[in-house]
Every structure is written in C-alpha cells, then in structure tokens.
Amino acid sequence: MKQIIIIGGGAAGFFCASNLDEKKYSITILEQNSDVLQKVKISGGGRCNVTHACFDPRELVQFYPRGNKELLSVFTKFQPGDTMEWFDQRNVPLKIENDNRTFPESNSSQTIINTFLNETQKKNVKVNTKCTVKEIEKQDEKYIVRTNSGDFEADYIVYTTGSSPKSLKIVENLGHKIVPLVPSLFTFNIKDELLKDLPGTSFENAGISIPKLKTEESGPLLITHWGLSGPAVLKISAWEAISLAQLKYNFEIEVNFVSIPMEDAEEAFQNFKQNNPKKSIGQSKIFDITNRFWQKILEISKVDLNKQVANISGKEMQKILENLCQKKFQVTGKSTFKDEFVTAGGIDLKEINFKNMSSKLLPNFYIAGEVLNIDAVTGGFNFQACWSEGWLIAQDLNEL
Ligand SMILES: Cc1cc2nc3c(=O)[nH]c(=O)nc-3n(C[C@H](O)[C@H](O)[C@H](O)COP(=O)(O)OP(=O)(O)OC[C@H]3O[C@@H](n4cnc5c(N)ncnc54)[C@H](O)[C@@H]3O)c2cc1C
C-alpha cells in the first residue's frame, strides 16, 4: 500500500485525511504539538466559525486579499455549500447567523474536532503527536521525512504546517519560493482624546480611509482600550497587510463615524437647527451615535454643551462635523485580534497547480492551508480555503 504522510495536524491536514480513500492508502499525520487541531479549538471564540454562507465562488473570492484569483477554480469544485453538506452528512448541522457567518449548532468547536477525529479513526489514519518534522529529503521515487522521533518514508506528502516560519524553511530548502510573512487581521493602536474613556462604544457603519495608501473601507467600528477595532478596521488591515508592515504600523487614518458625506451632515445639522433652535446642543440627537460619544465630540470641538443649537456658529458647526466625519488619527501600532488572526505571506502561489493543490516543483507533493500565501478577512473564509484545498488534494489522490 502506498504511504501518504500529512505534515501538520491542523484544519487543512485533517480535512484532507478525512476525505482520503483508506482502502488505497496508508495515511499518517505528523503533528509537532501534543494535541492536534489546536487552532480549530480556539477558533471563533471557541465556537469555530466553520465557513461563510456565500455560495457564489466569484463573490466568495472577493474576501481573500491574497489568493483571490487562484481560489476561483478551487471554489467551483468545493465551496461553502459543500462544506455544510459534508458536515450535515456526518450529523453535524451548521447554522447561518445574520451576518452569514456559519457555526456548528452546538456552538462548540469541539464538535468539529470530534467529527475529524471520528472520520480519521474510521479510516485508520495514524496520528503521531509530539512529532516535529525537521527536514524532507527526496530519494528516488520517495520522500524521507526526518523528525525528532525517527524517519518516515512517503510516496506522497501533504504539507499543511500553517504559518510556522521554521516549517516554511523546510519547503524553501526543497526549492520553493517564500513570500515574507506579515500579520493580517489586526486592530489599530491609537491614543486620542476623542477615544479616551469610551471603550465599548460601537458604530453601525463607519468609513475608514488611509490617505497615504489611497484606500478605504466601511463597516461596523468599535472603540477599544487601545484604539479602534471592528470589521472596518480588520478588513482594511487585511487588504493593506503588506503596505502597513512597510509603514511599521505608523500611519494616519481618517474616520467618518457616521458614513455620511460632510455636505449631507451639514444639511442634517442645519435642518435640526431650524426645527429645534432652543434645544441645548449637548442634548440634541442629530446623528445616530451614543449621547456620550456626541458629548465627547462637542468637548473636543470646544463647544459648550449647554449652548442652544440656534447659537452654534458656522465655525463651531464645521469643527463638530469635521470631528464626526473627517476625524484624523495617528495609528502608532497594532494589536492582534483575539477571535481570528492569520498571516499573510507563505509559499508563492505561482509554484502551485490549483487544479489539485500540487507543487509544480516537487512530484507527488501537495500543499494546502495557511502555509500558502493565501489569507482572508474574518468570517469563516480562512477555514473554507483549508477545507476546499484539502478536499481537492484528497480527490486527486483518490483518483490516481
Ligand atoms: C485565535 C484564532 C481564531 C481563529 N478563528 C477562525 C474562525 O473562526 N474561522 C476561520 O475561518 N478562521 C479562523 N482562524 C484562522 C484559522 O485558524 C487558520 O486559517 C487555520 O487554522 C489554518 O489551518 P492550517 O491547517 O493551514 O494550519 P494550522 O491550523 O495552524 O495547523 C498546522 C499544524 O501543523 C503543525 N506543524 C507545523 N510545523 C510542523 C512541523 N514541522 N512538524 C509537525 N507539525 C507541524 C502545527 O503545530 C499545527 O498543528 C483563527 C485563527 C486564530 C489564531
């Protein structure tokens, strides 16, 4: 029987193993940690955001800052609908939340882990933990995998080591080009009077732009103890991961807390002024933001909260609206997002055949998951790439 060695017992490795034909192959997973699937365990705050209910591959690839071109053909073969069906067939129903993120109905990542453990057990997949791969050597038609607990011989390698720099070095030594690793999905550290004392304040739809990079994003925004977070920040951090690393995470952003153009905000203000001239500005509800945030805007705009709206000067209004719709902040660093963070960079995609996720340089060598230069924004997309790629590899090997 031919030997498949899967290096890395994470999402991509286990999904591939769970789909392989055990009648055809002897399958072994080598995992350096004492437990497998550790990232799945902590994923989605312990709930595991398995996938995203987006069933059109063309739409789906838009969520991948790196890998969008290459993944199109992959998703036409295995996409979120297939993931949902795969789990459903194994009695693991998934539920779609309002924002299309998809979780196991149990709300527990352990359900997903148990499913993989059951599937691989049924297939007699050997799982060797505390087994760190140090080097891979090509010998004639086979590979010799050197580990801290001896050598393994393989006819086929499936390389799914995640974003470990040491493990990238192993494939680099085999001839693959590595695109340097940089973090993706992070929040912005900002020290500013406007944000002080307001952690937890959220905005339904804010706009963020980075003038230096001529880029902008919109979406929910959240004030944290360290600065700004929320989907709008995470999205822009993923799309600009490489440029922001080059700027050493020191750059200026402009935030529109209400996503309303200046002129429209001015019109809303003037209308309010006409209809409520006697109201104190501090108690005026002109925009859809919390009272505390509005009062903070007035404070930093140096406008007396007790002043009647009719007495607000043009200059004062301008200042208030600038702080609300065009507020500039200096970002001085980043913090990693606790629910989901990934690494951009990894094995160069030009060296991968996306029909079956095989290496174009090494025969009988397949690569999947975060070890590739592929990553997505938050929402279950990173796992979906692992499932689709792992499935393609299994299909290819099963058909050999
Ligand atoms: C806190 C957190 C939460 C997340 N939540 C979500 C989420 O809800 N939804 C989502 O889509 N994505 C989420 N992600 C991203 C997602 O976890 C990753 O994209 C995904 O786990 C990548 O899978 P992988 O199989 O490529 O790598 P991994 O899951 O990292 O697995 C690689 C495995 O290889 C092992 N390994 C590495 N080198 C060696 C070696 N030399 N020898 C032996 N073993 C080795 C590692 O120990 C590891 O177990 C989250 C990430 C984090 C950090």
Short mmCIF file of C-alpha atoms and ligand atoms in Angstrom, two decimals:
data_model
loop_
_atom_site.label_atom_id
_atom_site.label_comp_id
_atom_site.label_asym_id
_atom_site.label_seq_id
_atom_site.Cartn_x
_atom_site.Cartn_y
_atom_site.Cartn_z
CA MET A 1 0.00 0.00 0.00
CA LYS A 2 1.26 3.48 -0.83
CA GLN A 3 2.10 5.77 2.07
CA ILE A 4 0.69 9.28 2.47
CA ILE A 5 2.36 11.44 5.10
CA ILE A 6 0.41 14.54 6.10
CA ILE A 7 2.67 17.03 7.85
CA GLY A 8 0.65 19.21 10.26
CA GLY A 9 -2.45 18.11 12.18
CA GLY A 10 -4.48 21.26 11.71
CA ALA A 11 -7.59 22.20 9.73
CA ALA A 12 -6.23 21.54 6.23
CA GLY A 13 -4.39 18.33 7.16
CA PHE A 14 -7.36 16.77 8.96
CA PHE A 15 -9.90 17.70 6.32
CA CYS A 16 -7.70 16.14 3.66
CA ALA A 17 -7.22 12.97 5.75
CA SER A 18 -10.97 12.77 6.41
CA ASN A 19 -11.63 12.59 2.66
CA LEU A 20 -8.91 10.15 1.59
CA ASP A 21 -9.63 6.62 0.41
CA GLU A 22 -8.29 4.41 3.20
CA LYS A 23 -8.61 1.31 1.02
CA LYS A 24 -6.00 2.72 -1.28
CA TYR A 25 -3.54 4.33 1.12
CA SER A 26 -1.89 4.03 4.47
CA ILE A 27 -2.26 7.54 5.95
CA THR A 28 -0.20 9.12 8.73
CA ILE A 29 -0.49 12.61 10.22
CA LEU A 30 2.63 14.03 11.90
CA GLU A 31 1.93 16.79 14.42
CA GLN A 32 4.54 18.60 16.49
CA ASN A 33 2.20 19.54 19.38
CA SER A 34 0.83 17.12 21.96
CA ASP A 35 -2.71 17.83 20.68
CA VAL A 36 -4.00 18.15 17.15
CA LEU A 37 -6.39 20.80 15.80
CA GLN A 38 -5.45 23.36 18.43
CA LYS A 39 -6.35 26.36 16.28
CA VAL A 40 -9.74 24.86 15.47
CA LYS A 41 -10.26 24.52 19.22
CA ILE A 42 -9.78 28.24 19.91
CA SER A 43 -11.33 29.43 16.66
CA GLY A 44 -14.30 31.79 16.57
CA GLY A 45 -14.04 32.40 20.32
CA GLY A 46 -14.41 28.63 20.94
CA ARG A 47 -17.44 28.35 18.62
CA CYS A 48 -15.50 27.74 15.36
CA ASN A 49 -16.72 29.89 12.51
CA VAL A 50 -16.58 26.94 10.08
CA THR A 51 -17.48 28.78 6.90
CA HIS A 52 -19.44 31.70 5.44
CA ALA A 53 -22.77 31.37 3.70
CA CYS A 54 -21.64 32.77 0.37
CA PHE A 55 -22.33 30.24 -2.35
CA ASP A 56 -21.12 32.04 -5.46
CA PRO A 57 -17.38 31.42 -5.99
CA ARG A 58 -16.99 34.77 -7.79
CA GLU A 59 -18.43 36.60 -4.82
CA LEU A 60 -16.57 34.40 -2.33
CA VAL A 61 -13.08 35.13 -3.70
CA GLN A 62 -13.61 38.86 -3.05
CA PHE A 63 -12.97 38.15 0.64
CA TYR A 64 -9.40 36.96 0.04
CA PRO A 65 -6.79 39.74 -0.17
CA ARG A 66 -4.24 37.14 -1.25
CA GLY A 67 -5.29 34.14 -3.30
CA ASN A 68 -8.46 35.56 -4.87
CA LYS A 69 -7.51 34.75 -8.47
CA GLU A 70 -6.21 31.28 -7.68
CA LEU A 71 -9.08 30.20 -5.43
CA LEU A 72 -11.78 30.76 -8.04
CA SER A 73 -11.25 27.36 -9.68
CA VAL A 74 -10.85 25.72 -6.25
CA PHE A 75 -14.22 27.08 -5.06
CA THR A 76 -16.01 25.99 -8.22
CA LYS A 77 -15.20 22.43 -7.07
CA PHE A 78 -15.79 22.72 -3.31
CA GLN A 79 -17.46 25.77 -1.75
CA PRO A 80 -19.32 26.67 1.50
CA GLY A 81 -22.46 24.79 0.38
CA ASP A 82 -20.35 21.64 0.04
CA THR A 83 -18.82 22.24 3.47
CA MET A 84 -22.29 22.49 5.00
CA GLU A 85 -23.39 19.32 3.26
CA TRP A 86 -20.20 17.49 4.31
CA PHE A 87 -20.84 18.24 7.99
CA ASP A 88 -24.56 17.60 7.67
CA GLN A 89 -23.86 14.11 6.27
CA ARG A 90 -21.87 13.47 9.44
CA ASN A 91 -24.73 14.62 11.65
CA VAL A 92 -23.17 18.00 12.42
CA PRO A 93 -25.76 20.60 11.43
CA LEU A 94 -24.39 24.10 10.90
CA LYS A 95 -26.34 27.32 11.43
CA ILE A 96 -26.06 30.54 9.49
CA GLU A 97 -26.06 33.72 11.58
CA ASN A 98 -27.44 37.09 10.44
CA ASP A 99 -24.09 38.21 9.07
CA ASN A 100 -23.71 34.90 7.15
CA ARG A 101 -21.01 33.51 9.44
CA THR A 102 -21.67 29.82 9.89
CA PHE A 103 -21.15 27.85 13.12
CA PRO A 104 -21.95 24.36 14.40
CA GLU A 105 -25.41 24.34 16.01
CA SER A 106 -23.71 23.16 19.21
CA ASN A 107 -21.78 26.47 19.34
CA SER A 108 -18.70 24.44 20.24
CA SER A 109 -15.51 23.93 18.24
CA GLN A 110 -15.17 20.56 19.98
CA THR A 111 -18.00 19.25 17.77
CA ILE A 112 -15.87 19.97 14.70
CA ILE A 113 -12.78 18.41 16.29
CA ASN A 114 -14.74 15.29 17.28
CA THR A 115 -16.02 14.92 13.71
CA PHE A 116 -12.49 14.96 12.31
CA LEU A 117 -11.24 12.56 14.99
CA ASN A 118 -14.11 10.15 14.24
CA GLU A 119 -13.57 10.29 10.49
CA THR A 120 -9.84 9.73 10.70
CA GLN A 121 -10.26 6.94 13.25
CA LYS A 122 -12.72 5.18 10.92
CA LYS A 123 -10.11 5.40 8.19
CA ASN A 124 -7.34 4.06 10.44
CA VAL A 125 -5.33 7.23 9.99
CA LYS A 126 -2.30 7.10 12.28
CA VAL A 127 -1.80 10.32 14.21
CA ASN A 128 1.69 10.84 15.64
CA THR A 129 1.76 13.77 18.04
CA LYS A 130 4.91 15.36 19.52
CA CYS A 131 6.49 14.52 16.20
CA THR A 132 8.29 17.52 14.70
CA VAL A 133 9.35 17.34 11.08
CA LYS A 134 12.87 18.74 10.71
CA GLU A 135 13.71 18.02 7.10
CA ILE A 136 12.39 16.30 3.98
CA GLU A 137 14.67 14.54 1.50
CA LYS A 138 13.76 13.32 -1.95
CA GLN A 139 15.13 9.83 -2.55
CA ASP A 140 14.33 8.35 -5.98
CA GLU A 141 10.55 8.00 -6.17
CA LYS A 142 10.02 8.54 -2.45
CA TYR A 143 10.42 11.15 0.27
CA ILE A 144 12.21 10.60 3.56
CA VAL A 145 10.66 12.71 6.32
CA ARG A 146 13.12 13.29 9.16
CA THR A 147 11.57 14.01 12.56
CA ASN A 148 12.56 14.17 16.23
CA SER A 149 11.15 10.65 16.58
CA GLY A 150 12.71 8.94 13.60
CA ASP A 151 12.40 8.86 9.83
CA PHE A 152 9.22 8.18 7.81
CA GLU A 153 9.07 7.07 4.21
CA ALA A 154 6.37 8.57 1.98
CA ASP A 155 5.13 8.06 -1.55
CA TYR A 156 3.06 11.23 -1.24
CA ILE A 157 3.45 14.25 1.01
CA VAL A 158 0.62 16.58 2.01
CA TYR A 159 2.20 19.69 3.50
CA THR A 160 -0.18 21.59 5.84
CA THR A 161 2.00 23.16 8.52
CA GLY A 162 0.18 26.50 8.88
CA SER A 163 2.20 29.68 9.21
CA SER A 164 5.21 28.32 11.12
CA PRO A 165 8.38 30.06 9.83
CA LYS A 166 10.54 27.01 10.66
CA SER A 167 8.33 24.77 8.56
CA LEU A 168 8.37 27.22 5.67
CA LYS A 169 12.17 26.89 5.73
CA ILE A 170 11.79 23.13 5.09
CA VAL A 171 9.94 23.72 1.81
CA GLU A 172 12.25 26.59 0.95
CA ASN A 173 15.14 24.13 1.21
CA LEU A 174 13.28 21.93 -1.27
CA GLY A 175 13.27 24.81 -3.76
CA HIS A 176 10.00 26.68 -3.11
CA LYS A 177 9.94 30.47 -3.01
CA ILE A 178 8.55 32.03 0.19
CA VAL A 179 6.76 35.37 0.22
CA PRO A 180 7.78 37.03 3.56
CA LEU A 181 5.27 36.58 6.41
CA VAL A 182 3.40 39.57 7.80
CA PRO A 183 0.44 39.63 10.20
CA SER A 184 -3.03 40.22 8.85
CA LEU A 185 -6.29 40.99 10.71
CA PHE A 186 -5.16 43.33 13.45
CA THR A 187 -6.61 46.33 15.25
CA PHE A 188 -5.17 49.85 15.35
CA ASN A 189 -3.45 51.32 18.43
CA ILE A 190 -4.39 54.98 18.78
CA LYS A 191 -4.00 57.44 21.63
CA ASP A 192 -6.51 60.26 21.18
CA GLU A 193 -8.64 62.38 23.44
CA LEU A 194 -11.80 61.51 21.47
CA LEU A 195 -11.45 57.78 22.16
CA LYS A 196 -10.43 58.13 25.80
CA ASP A 197 -12.94 56.75 28.35
CA LEU A 198 -15.21 55.37 25.61
CA PRO A 199 -14.18 51.71 25.12
CA GLY A 200 -17.11 49.56 24.07
CA THR A 201 -18.74 52.34 22.01
CA SER A 202 -19.71 50.97 18.62
CA PHE A 203 -20.80 52.43 15.30
CA GLU A 204 -23.05 50.53 12.92
CA ASN A 205 -21.41 51.74 9.76
CA ALA A 206 -18.28 53.87 9.74
CA GLY A 207 -15.84 54.72 6.96
CA ILE A 208 -12.07 54.47 7.37
CA SER A 209 -9.50 55.64 4.88
CA ILE A 210 -5.71 55.60 4.84
CA PRO A 211 -4.86 58.65 2.71
CA LYS A 212 -1.22 57.62 2.19
CA LEU A 213 -2.33 54.32 0.62
CA LYS A 214 -5.37 55.82 -1.15
CA THR A 215 -7.57 53.12 0.28
CA GLU A 216 -10.84 52.99 2.20
CA GLU A 217 -13.22 50.51 3.82
CA SER A 218 -16.52 50.72 5.63
CA GLY A 219 -18.40 48.63 8.16
CA PRO A 220 -19.02 48.36 11.89
CA LEU A 221 -16.42 50.06 14.09
CA LEU A 222 -15.61 49.65 17.78
CA ILE A 223 -13.66 51.79 20.26
CA THR A 224 -11.36 49.64 22.42
CA HIS A 225 -9.00 50.38 25.32
CA TRP A 226 -6.15 50.59 22.81
CA GLY A 227 -7.75 52.33 19.86
CA LEU A 228 -10.08 51.16 17.11
CA SER A 229 -11.29 47.69 16.13
CA GLY A 230 -14.30 46.08 14.43
CA PRO A 231 -14.89 44.75 10.92
CA ALA A 232 -14.00 48.03 9.16
CA VAL A 233 -10.53 48.07 10.78
CA LEU A 234 -9.93 44.33 10.32
CA LYS A 235 -10.86 44.47 6.64
CA ILE A 236 -8.51 47.34 5.90
CA SER A 237 -5.72 45.65 7.95
CA ALA A 238 -6.06 42.51 5.81
CA TRP A 239 -6.15 44.24 2.44
CA GLU A 240 -3.22 46.51 3.33
CA ALA A 241 -1.27 43.98 5.47
CA ILE A 242 1.92 44.30 3.42
CA SER A 243 1.86 48.10 2.98
CA LEU A 244 1.10 48.65 6.68
CA ALA A 245 4.02 46.39 7.68
CA GLN A 246 6.23 48.53 5.42
CA LEU A 247 4.96 51.64 7.22
CA LYS A 248 5.92 49.90 10.50
CA TYR A 249 2.33 50.35 11.66
CA ASN A 250 2.75 54.12 11.87
CA PHE A 251 0.30 55.99 9.66
CA GLU A 252 -2.61 58.39 9.59
CA ILE A 253 -6.24 57.36 9.14
CA GLU A 254 -9.36 59.39 8.58
CA VAL A 255 -12.61 58.15 10.15
CA ASN A 256 -16.17 59.05 9.28
CA PHE A 257 -18.07 57.74 12.31
CA VAL A 258 -21.46 58.04 10.60
CA SER A 259 -20.52 57.29 6.98
CA ILE A 260 -22.30 60.45 5.82
CA PRO A 261 -20.56 62.89 3.43
CA MET A 262 -19.70 66.27 5.00
CA GLU A 263 -22.29 68.13 2.89
CA ASP A 264 -25.11 65.78 3.93
CA ALA A 265 -24.06 66.03 7.58
CA GLU A 266 -24.13 69.83 7.27
CA GLU A 267 -27.63 69.69 5.79
CA ALA A 268 -28.82 67.41 8.63
CA PHE A 269 -27.34 69.84 11.15
CA GLN A 270 -28.96 72.91 9.55
CA ASN A 271 -32.36 71.20 9.37
CA PHE A 272 -32.11 70.24 13.02
CA LYS A 273 -31.11 73.81 13.91
CA GLN A 274 -34.16 75.23 12.11
CA ASN A 275 -36.59 72.83 13.76
CA ASN A 276 -35.08 72.82 17.28
CA PRO A 277 -33.41 76.21 17.80
CA LYS A 278 -33.90 76.25 21.55
CA LYS A 279 -32.55 72.79 22.31
CA SER A 280 -29.16 72.57 24.02
CA ILE A 281 -26.55 71.14 21.66
CA GLY A 282 -25.46 68.57 24.28
CA GLN A 283 -28.95 67.02 24.28
CA SER A 284 -29.50 67.20 20.53
CA LYS A 285 -29.86 63.90 18.72
CA ILE A 286 -28.86 64.82 15.18
CA PHE A 287 -26.87 61.71 14.26
CA ASP A 288 -27.16 58.02 15.05
CA ILE A 289 -24.44 57.87 17.74
CA THR A 290 -24.50 57.47 21.53
CA ASN A 291 -25.07 60.55 23.71
CA ARG A 292 -21.70 60.04 25.39
CA PHE A 293 -19.87 59.99 22.08
CA TRP A 294 -21.77 63.07 20.84
CA GLN A 295 -20.87 64.95 24.02
CA LYS A 296 -17.22 63.91 23.61
CA ILE A 297 -17.30 65.23 20.04
CA LEU A 298 -18.61 68.55 21.37
CA GLU A 299 -16.00 68.59 24.13
CA ILE A 300 -13.05 68.12 21.78
CA SER A 301 -14.64 70.66 19.41
CA LYS A 302 -14.61 73.09 22.37
CA VAL A 303 -18.36 73.74 22.15
CA ASP A 304 -20.33 74.39 25.35
CA LEU A 305 -22.81 71.52 25.82
CA ASN A 306 -25.43 73.92 27.21
CA LYS A 307 -25.38 76.26 24.26
CA GLN A 308 -28.63 76.45 22.32
CA VAL A 309 -28.45 74.98 18.83
CA ALA A 310 -29.52 78.34 17.32
CA ASN A 311 -26.39 79.94 18.79
CA ILE A 312 -23.91 77.47 17.31
CA SER A 313 -21.72 79.43 14.92
CA GLY A 314 -20.80 78.27 11.42
CA LYS A 315 -17.21 77.76 12.60
CA GLU A 316 -18.35 75.64 15.56
CA MET A 317 -20.57 73.51 13.36
CA GLN A 318 -17.69 72.99 10.95
CA LYS A 319 -15.42 71.83 13.78
CA ILE A 320 -18.07 69.44 15.16
CA LEU A 321 -18.71 67.89 11.76
CA GLU A 322 -15.00 67.57 10.99
CA ASN A 323 -14.53 65.59 14.21
CA LEU A 324 -17.52 63.43 13.33
CA CYS A 325 -16.99 62.86 9.60
CA GLN A 326 -13.32 63.56 8.88
CA LYS A 327 -11.52 62.80 12.12
CA LYS A 328 -7.81 62.20 11.63
CA PHE A 329 -5.99 59.79 13.96
CA GLN A 330 -2.36 58.78 14.14
CA VAL A 331 -2.02 54.99 14.38
CA THR A 332 1.10 54.08 16.36
CA GLY A 333 1.00 50.28 16.37
CA LYS A 334 -1.19 47.21 16.07
CA SER A 335 -2.80 44.64 18.37
CA THR A 336 -3.73 41.16 17.30
CA PHE A 337 -7.44 40.50 17.00
CA LYS A 338 -8.38 37.88 19.58
CA ASP A 339 -11.06 35.96 17.68
CA GLU A 340 -9.25 35.30 14.44
CA PHE A 341 -5.87 36.32 13.16
CA VAL A 342 -3.89 35.00 10.26
CA THR A 343 -0.61 35.51 8.49
CA ALA A 344 -0.19 36.90 5.01
CA GLY A 345 2.75 35.53 3.04
CA GLY A 346 3.89 31.93 2.65
CA ILE A 347 4.62 29.66 -0.30
CA ASP A 348 4.46 31.55 -3.59
CA LEU A 349 1.21 30.74 -5.40
CA LYS A 350 2.90 30.71 -8.82
CA GLU A 351 4.51 27.42 -7.82
CA ILE A 352 1.20 25.64 -7.08
CA ASN A 353 -1.07 23.83 -9.50
CA PHE A 354 -4.53 24.88 -8.31
CA LYS A 355 -6.25 22.03 -10.17
CA ASN A 356 -5.17 19.69 -7.37
CA MET A 357 -3.00 21.80 -4.98
CA SER A 358 0.18 20.02 -6.04
CA SER A 359 3.63 21.58 -6.09
CA LYS A 360 4.81 22.47 -9.58
CA LEU A 361 8.38 21.79 -8.45
CA LEU A 362 8.13 18.59 -6.43
CA PRO A 363 6.42 15.42 -7.73
CA ASN A 364 3.76 13.80 -5.51
CA PHE A 365 3.90 16.75 -3.12
CA TYR A 366 0.70 18.63 -2.20
CA ILE A 367 0.37 21.87 -0.22
CA ALA A 368 -2.68 23.43 1.48
CA GLY A 369 -3.80 25.86 4.19
CA GLU A 370 -2.15 28.85 5.75
CA VAL A 371 1.33 27.72 4.68
CA LEU A 372 0.37 29.15 1.26
CA ASN A 373 0.34 32.87 0.51
CA ILE A 374 -3.45 32.91 0.91
CA ASP A 375 -5.49 34.65 3.59
CA ALA A 376 -8.92 36.16 4.03
CA VAL A 377 -10.80 38.68 6.13
CA THR A 378 -12.73 37.41 9.17
CA GLY A 379 -15.94 35.46 8.79
CA GLY A 380 -15.06 31.78 8.26
CA PHE A 381 -13.21 32.30 4.97
CA ASN A 382 -9.81 31.11 6.20
CA PHE A 383 -11.20 27.71 7.19
CA GLN A 384 -13.16 27.47 3.94
CA ALA A 385 -9.90 27.78 1.99
CA CYS A 386 -8.43 24.93 4.11
CA TRP A 387 -11.48 22.68 3.53
CA SER A 388 -11.61 23.32 -0.22
CA GLU A 389 -7.89 22.82 -0.74
CA GLY A 390 -7.73 19.72 1.50
CA TRP A 391 -10.72 18.24 -0.36
CA LEU A 392 -9.11 18.83 -3.77
CA ILE A 393 -5.95 17.02 -2.68
CA ALA A 394 -7.94 14.04 -1.40
CA GLN A 395 -9.93 13.87 -4.65
CA ASP A 396 -6.76 13.91 -6.71
CA LEU A 397 -5.09 11.18 -4.66
CA ASN A 398 -8.28 9.06 -4.61
CA GLU A 399 -8.45 9.18 -8.40
CA LEU A 400 -4.82 8.19 -9.02
C1 LIG B 1 -7.45 32.71 17.63
C2 LIG B 1 -7.79 32.33 16.24
C3 LIG B 1 -9.13 32.15 15.87
C4 LIG B 1 -9.47 31.82 14.55
N1 LIG B 1 -10.80 31.64 14.24
C5 LIG B 1 -11.14 31.34 12.96
C6 LIG B 1 -12.50 31.12 12.61
O1 LIG B 1 -13.40 31.11 13.46
N2 LIG B 1 -12.79 30.88 11.29
C7 LIG B 1 -11.81 30.83 10.32
O2 LIG B 1 -12.13 30.60 9.14
N3 LIG B 1 -10.51 31.00 10.64
C8 LIG B 1 -10.15 31.24 11.93
N4 LIG B 1 -8.84 31.42 12.24
C9 LIG B 1 -7.82 31.17 11.21
C10 LIG B 1 -7.64 29.65 11.08
O3 LIG B 1 -7.49 29.10 12.37
C11 LIG B 1 -6.43 29.29 10.22
O4 LIG B 1 -6.58 29.91 8.97
C12 LIG B 1 -6.37 27.77 10.03
O5 LIG B 1 -6.24 27.12 11.27
C13 LIG B 1 -5.20 27.35 9.15
O6 LIG B 1 -5.21 25.95 9.06
P1 LIG B 1 -3.91 25.14 8.68
O7 LIG B 1 -4.29 23.71 8.70
O8 LIG B 1 -3.33 25.69 7.46
O9 LIG B 1 -2.88 25.45 9.83
P2 LIG B 1 -2.98 25.14 11.38
O10 LIG B 1 -4.40 25.00 11.81
O11 LIG B 1 -2.13 26.16 12.03
O12 LIG B 1 -2.30 23.70 11.51
C14 LIG B 1 -0.95 23.48 11.20
C15 LIG B 1 -0.45 22.39 12.12
O13 LIG B 1 0.86 22.00 11.69
C16 LIG B 1 1.67 21.77 12.83
N5 LIG B 1 3.08 21.89 12.40
C17 LIG B 1 3.72 23.00 11.96
N6 LIG B 1 5.00 22.72 11.67
C18 LIG B 1 5.18 21.40 11.92
C19 LIG B 1 6.29 20.51 11.80
N7 LIG B 1 7.48 20.94 11.37
N8 LIG B 1 6.13 19.21 12.15
C20 LIG B 1 4.92 18.74 12.60
N9 LIG B 1 3.84 19.55 12.73
C21 LIG B 1 3.95 20.85 12.38
C22 LIG B 1 1.20 22.85 13.79
O14 LIG B 1 1.54 22.52 15.12
C23 LIG B 1 -0.30 22.86 13.56
O15 LIG B 1 -0.99 21.96 14.38
C24 LIG B 1 -8.46 31.70 13.57
C25 LIG B 1 -7.12 31.87 13.94
C26 LIG B 1 -6.79 32.18 15.24
C27 LIG B 1 -5.35 32.32 15.61
#
